[in-house]
mmCIF file of C-alpha atoms in Angstrom:
data_model
loop_
_atom_site.group_PDB
_atom_site.id
_atom_site.type_symbol
_atom_site.label_atom_id
_atom_site.label_comp_id
_atom_site.label_asym_id
_atom_site.label_seq_id
_atom_site.Cartn_x
_atom_site.Cartn_y
_atom_site.Cartn_z
ATOM 1 C CA UNK A 1 0.000 0.000 0.000
ATOM 2 C CA UNK A 2 1.413 3.352 -1.011
ATOM 3 C CA UNK A 3 0.978 6.360 1.228
ATOM 4 C CA UNK A 4 1.792 9.875 0.039
ATOM 5 C CA UNK A 5 2.293 12.953 2.147
ATOM 6 C CA UNK A 6 2.734 16.404 0.640
ATOM 7 C CA UNK A 7 4.551 19.174 2.487
ATOM 8 C CA UNK A 8 5.329 22.748 1.592
ATOM 9 C CA UNK A 9 8.831 23.940 2.504
ATOM 10 C CA UNK A 10 10.567 27.289 2.138
ATOM 11 C CA UNK A 11 13.989 27.585 0.545
ATOM 12 C CA UNK A 12 15.953 30.790 0.846
ATOM 13 C CA UNK A 13 19.403 31.961 -0.089
ATOM 14 C CA UNK A 14 21.247 34.292 -2.379
ATOM 15 C CA UNK A 15 22.325 34.055 -5.988
ATOM 16 C CA UNK A 16 24.212 36.681 -7.949
ATOM 17 C CA UNK A 17 24.116 39.032 -4.983
ATOM 18 C CA UNK A 18 20.323 38.901 -4.745
ATOM 19 C CA UNK A 19 18.361 37.311 -1.923
ATOM 20 C CA UNK A 20 15.566 34.912 -2.790
ATOM 21 C CA UNK A 21 12.888 32.943 -0.998
ATOM 22 C CA UNK A 22 10.667 30.408 -2.684
ATOM 23 C CA UNK A 23 8.146 27.814 -1.688
ATOM 24 C CA UNK A 24 8.631 24.239 -2.887
ATOM 25 C CA UNK A 25 6.439 21.186 -2.583
ATOM 26 C CA UNK A 26 8.022 18.034 -1.238
ATOM 27 C CA UNK A 27 6.507 14.593 -1.385
ATOM 28 C CA UNK A 28 7.219 11.586 0.827
ATOM 29 C CA UNK A 29 6.258 8.147 -0.459
ATOM 30 C CA UNK A 30 6.256 5.029 1.687
ATOM 31 C CA UNK A 31 6.001 1.827 -0.326
ATOM 32 C CA UNK A 32 7.237 -1.052 1.847
ATOM 33 C CA UNK A 33 5.524 -1.814 5.145
ATOM 34 C CA UNK A 34 7.921 -2.415 8.019
ATOM 35 C CA UNK A 35 8.017 -5.936 9.400
ATOM 36 C CA UNK A 36 8.932 -7.271 12.831
ATOM 37 C CA UNK A 37 12.544 -7.965 11.839
ATOM 38 C CA UNK A 38 14.493 -5.510 9.712
ATOM 39 C CA UNK A 39 17.013 -8.202 8.795
ATOM 40 C CA UNK A 40 14.258 -10.453 7.440
ATOM 41 C CA UNK A 41 12.922 -7.447 5.499
ATOM 42 C CA UNK A 42 16.403 -7.056 3.986
ATOM 43 C CA UNK A 43 16.291 -10.635 2.714
ATOM 44 C CA UNK A 44 18.237 -12.598 5.328
ATOM 45 C CA UNK A 45 16.946 -16.085 6.037
ATOM 46 C CA UNK A 46 14.905 -16.829 9.176
ATOM 47 C CA UNK A 47 17.803 -18.210 11.244
ATOM 48 C CA UNK A 48 20.302 -15.559 10.242
ATOM 49 C CA UNK A 49 17.820 -12.695 10.593
ATOM 50 C CA UNK A 50 16.839 -13.882 14.085
ATOM 51 C CA UNK A 51 20.517 -14.104 15.111
ATOM 52 C CA UNK A 52 21.274 -10.659 13.667
ATOM 53 C CA UNK A 53 18.269 -9.141 15.424
ATOM 54 C CA UNK A 54 19.221 -10.708 18.771
ATOM 55 C CA UNK A 55 22.815 -9.530 18.383
ATOM 56 C CA UNK A 56 21.783 -5.973 17.533
ATOM 57 C CA UNK A 57 19.370 -5.863 20.483
ATOM 58 C CA UNK A 58 22.173 -7.072 22.797
ATOM 59 C CA UNK A 59 24.509 -4.335 21.513
ATOM 60 C CA UNK A 60 21.827 -1.659 21.915
ATOM 61 C CA UNK A 61 21.116 -2.851 25.471
ATOM 62 C CA UNK A 62 24.801 -2.739 26.383
ATOM 63 C CA UNK A 63 25.141 0.782 25.014
ATOM 64 C CA UNK A 64 22.067 1.927 26.948
ATOM 65 C CA UNK A 65 23.536 0.512 30.166
ATOM 66 C CA UNK A 66 26.743 2.485 29.553
ATOM 67 C CA UNK A 67 24.844 5.679 28.697
ATOM 68 C CA UNK A 68 22.576 5.372 31.741
ATOM 69 C CA UNK A 69 25.585 4.834 33.989
ATOM 70 C CA UNK A 70 27.352 7.922 32.599
ATOM 71 C CA UNK A 71 24.187 10.001 32.853
ATOM 72 C CA UNK A 72 23.669 8.827 36.430
ATOM 73 C CA UNK A 73 27.175 9.994 37.326
ATOM 74 C CA UNK A 74 26.520 13.384 35.735
ATOM 75 C CA UNK A 75 23.195 13.796 37.539
ATOM 76 C CA UNK A 76 24.859 12.769 40.831
ATOM 77 C CA UNK A 77 27.646 15.315 40.277
ATOM 78 C CA UNK A 78 25.091 18.083 39.607
ATOM 79 C CA UNK A 79 23.157 17.129 42.740
ATOM 80 C CA UNK A 80 26.235 16.791 44.980
ATOM 81 C CA UNK A 81 27.480 20.217 43.898
ATOM 82 C CA UNK A 82 23.998 21.718 44.244
ATOM 83 C CA UNK A 83 24.245 23.230 40.786
ATOM 84 C CA UNK A 84 21.424 24.822 38.873
ATOM 85 C CA UNK A 85 21.082 23.467 35.346
ATOM 86 C CA UNK A 86 22.395 26.694 33.831
ATOM 87 C CA UNK A 87 25.500 26.528 36.047
ATOM 88 C CA UNK A 88 26.094 22.880 35.164
ATOM 89 C CA UNK A 89 25.661 23.713 31.482
ATOM 90 C CA UNK A 90 28.415 26.331 31.645
ATOM 91 C CA UNK A 91 30.833 23.908 33.294
ATOM 92 C CA UNK A 92 29.922 21.011 30.991
ATOM 93 C CA UNK A 93 30.121 23.118 27.837
ATOM 94 C CA UNK A 94 26.567 22.358 26.731
ATOM 95 C CA UNK A 95 23.216 24.138 26.665
ATOM 96 C CA UNK A 96 20.833 24.127 29.625
ATOM 97 C CA UNK A 97 18.310 21.931 27.734
ATOM 98 C CA UNK A 98 21.084 19.329 27.257
ATOM 99 C CA UNK A 99 21.616 19.279 31.033
ATOM 100 C CA UNK A 100 17.872 18.832 31.467
ATOM 101 C CA UNK A 101 18.023 15.848 29.100
ATOM 102 C CA UNK A 102 20.816 14.332 31.212
ATOM 103 C CA UNK A 103 18.941 14.860 34.489
ATOM 104 C CA UNK A 104 15.753 13.411 32.976
ATOM 105 C CA UNK A 105 17.554 10.322 31.630
ATOM 106 C CA UNK A 106 16.946 10.923 27.924
ATOM 107 C CA UNK A 107 19.774 8.613 26.858
ATOM 108 C CA UNK A 108 18.736 8.418 23.207
ATOM 109 C CA UNK A 109 19.719 12.073 22.806
ATOM 110 C CA UNK A 110 23.385 11.404 23.629
ATOM 111 C CA UNK A 111 26.342 9.488 22.322
ATOM 112 C CA UNK A 112 28.646 7.737 24.757
ATOM 113 C CA UNK A 113 31.405 10.065 23.559
ATOM 114 C CA UNK A 114 29.446 13.228 24.415
ATOM 115 C CA UNK A 115 28.665 11.911 27.891
ATOM 116 C CA UNK A 116 32.320 10.995 28.498
ATOM 117 C CA UNK A 117 33.310 14.501 27.377
ATOM 118 C CA UNK A 118 30.882 16.073 29.859
ATOM 119 C CA UNK A 119 32.135 13.834 32.665
ATOM 120 C CA UNK A 120 35.728 14.763 31.869
ATOM 121 C CA UNK A 121 34.772 18.426 32.316
ATOM 122 C CA UNK A 122 33.633 17.625 35.872
ATOM 123 C CA UNK A 123 37.178 16.548 36.761
ATOM 124 C CA UNK A 124 36.165 12.917 37.200
ATOM 125 C CA UNK A 125 38.434 10.147 35.966
ATOM 126 C CA UNK A 126 36.831 7.857 33.411
ATOM 127 C CA UNK A 127 38.049 4.265 33.284
ATOM 128 C CA UNK A 128 37.040 1.912 30.493
ATOM 129 C CA UNK A 129 37.004 -1.786 31.285
ATOM 130 C CA UNK A 130 36.556 -4.520 28.697
ATOM 131 C CA UNK A 131 35.763 -8.085 29.766
#
């Protein structure tokens, strides 16, 4: 089943020293319905697609555990130092809404690298252990 959605977008810029702004129509078309297993949708066999899905879910879970741990340390540091979000943002080198995302546990908005960078700015030592 094909589903179309039409949107109107504005494009602006300059060309030849003159500013312009024009309205363009964009169209999104969705043709293939999404199944339960992306790997099966991509053509992998049942056994291989199940193994790939399980492996990817394991990796995602492990990354979320790491992110949640890093975010917990940041939130603890903010609390222990009785910082307002705007003060923490200045120290961490991020915007106040980013600090709010940390405090509220919105892990999907962060990479592990960005969280490690923020923790480093707190003066904490970060140790990576691989088992």
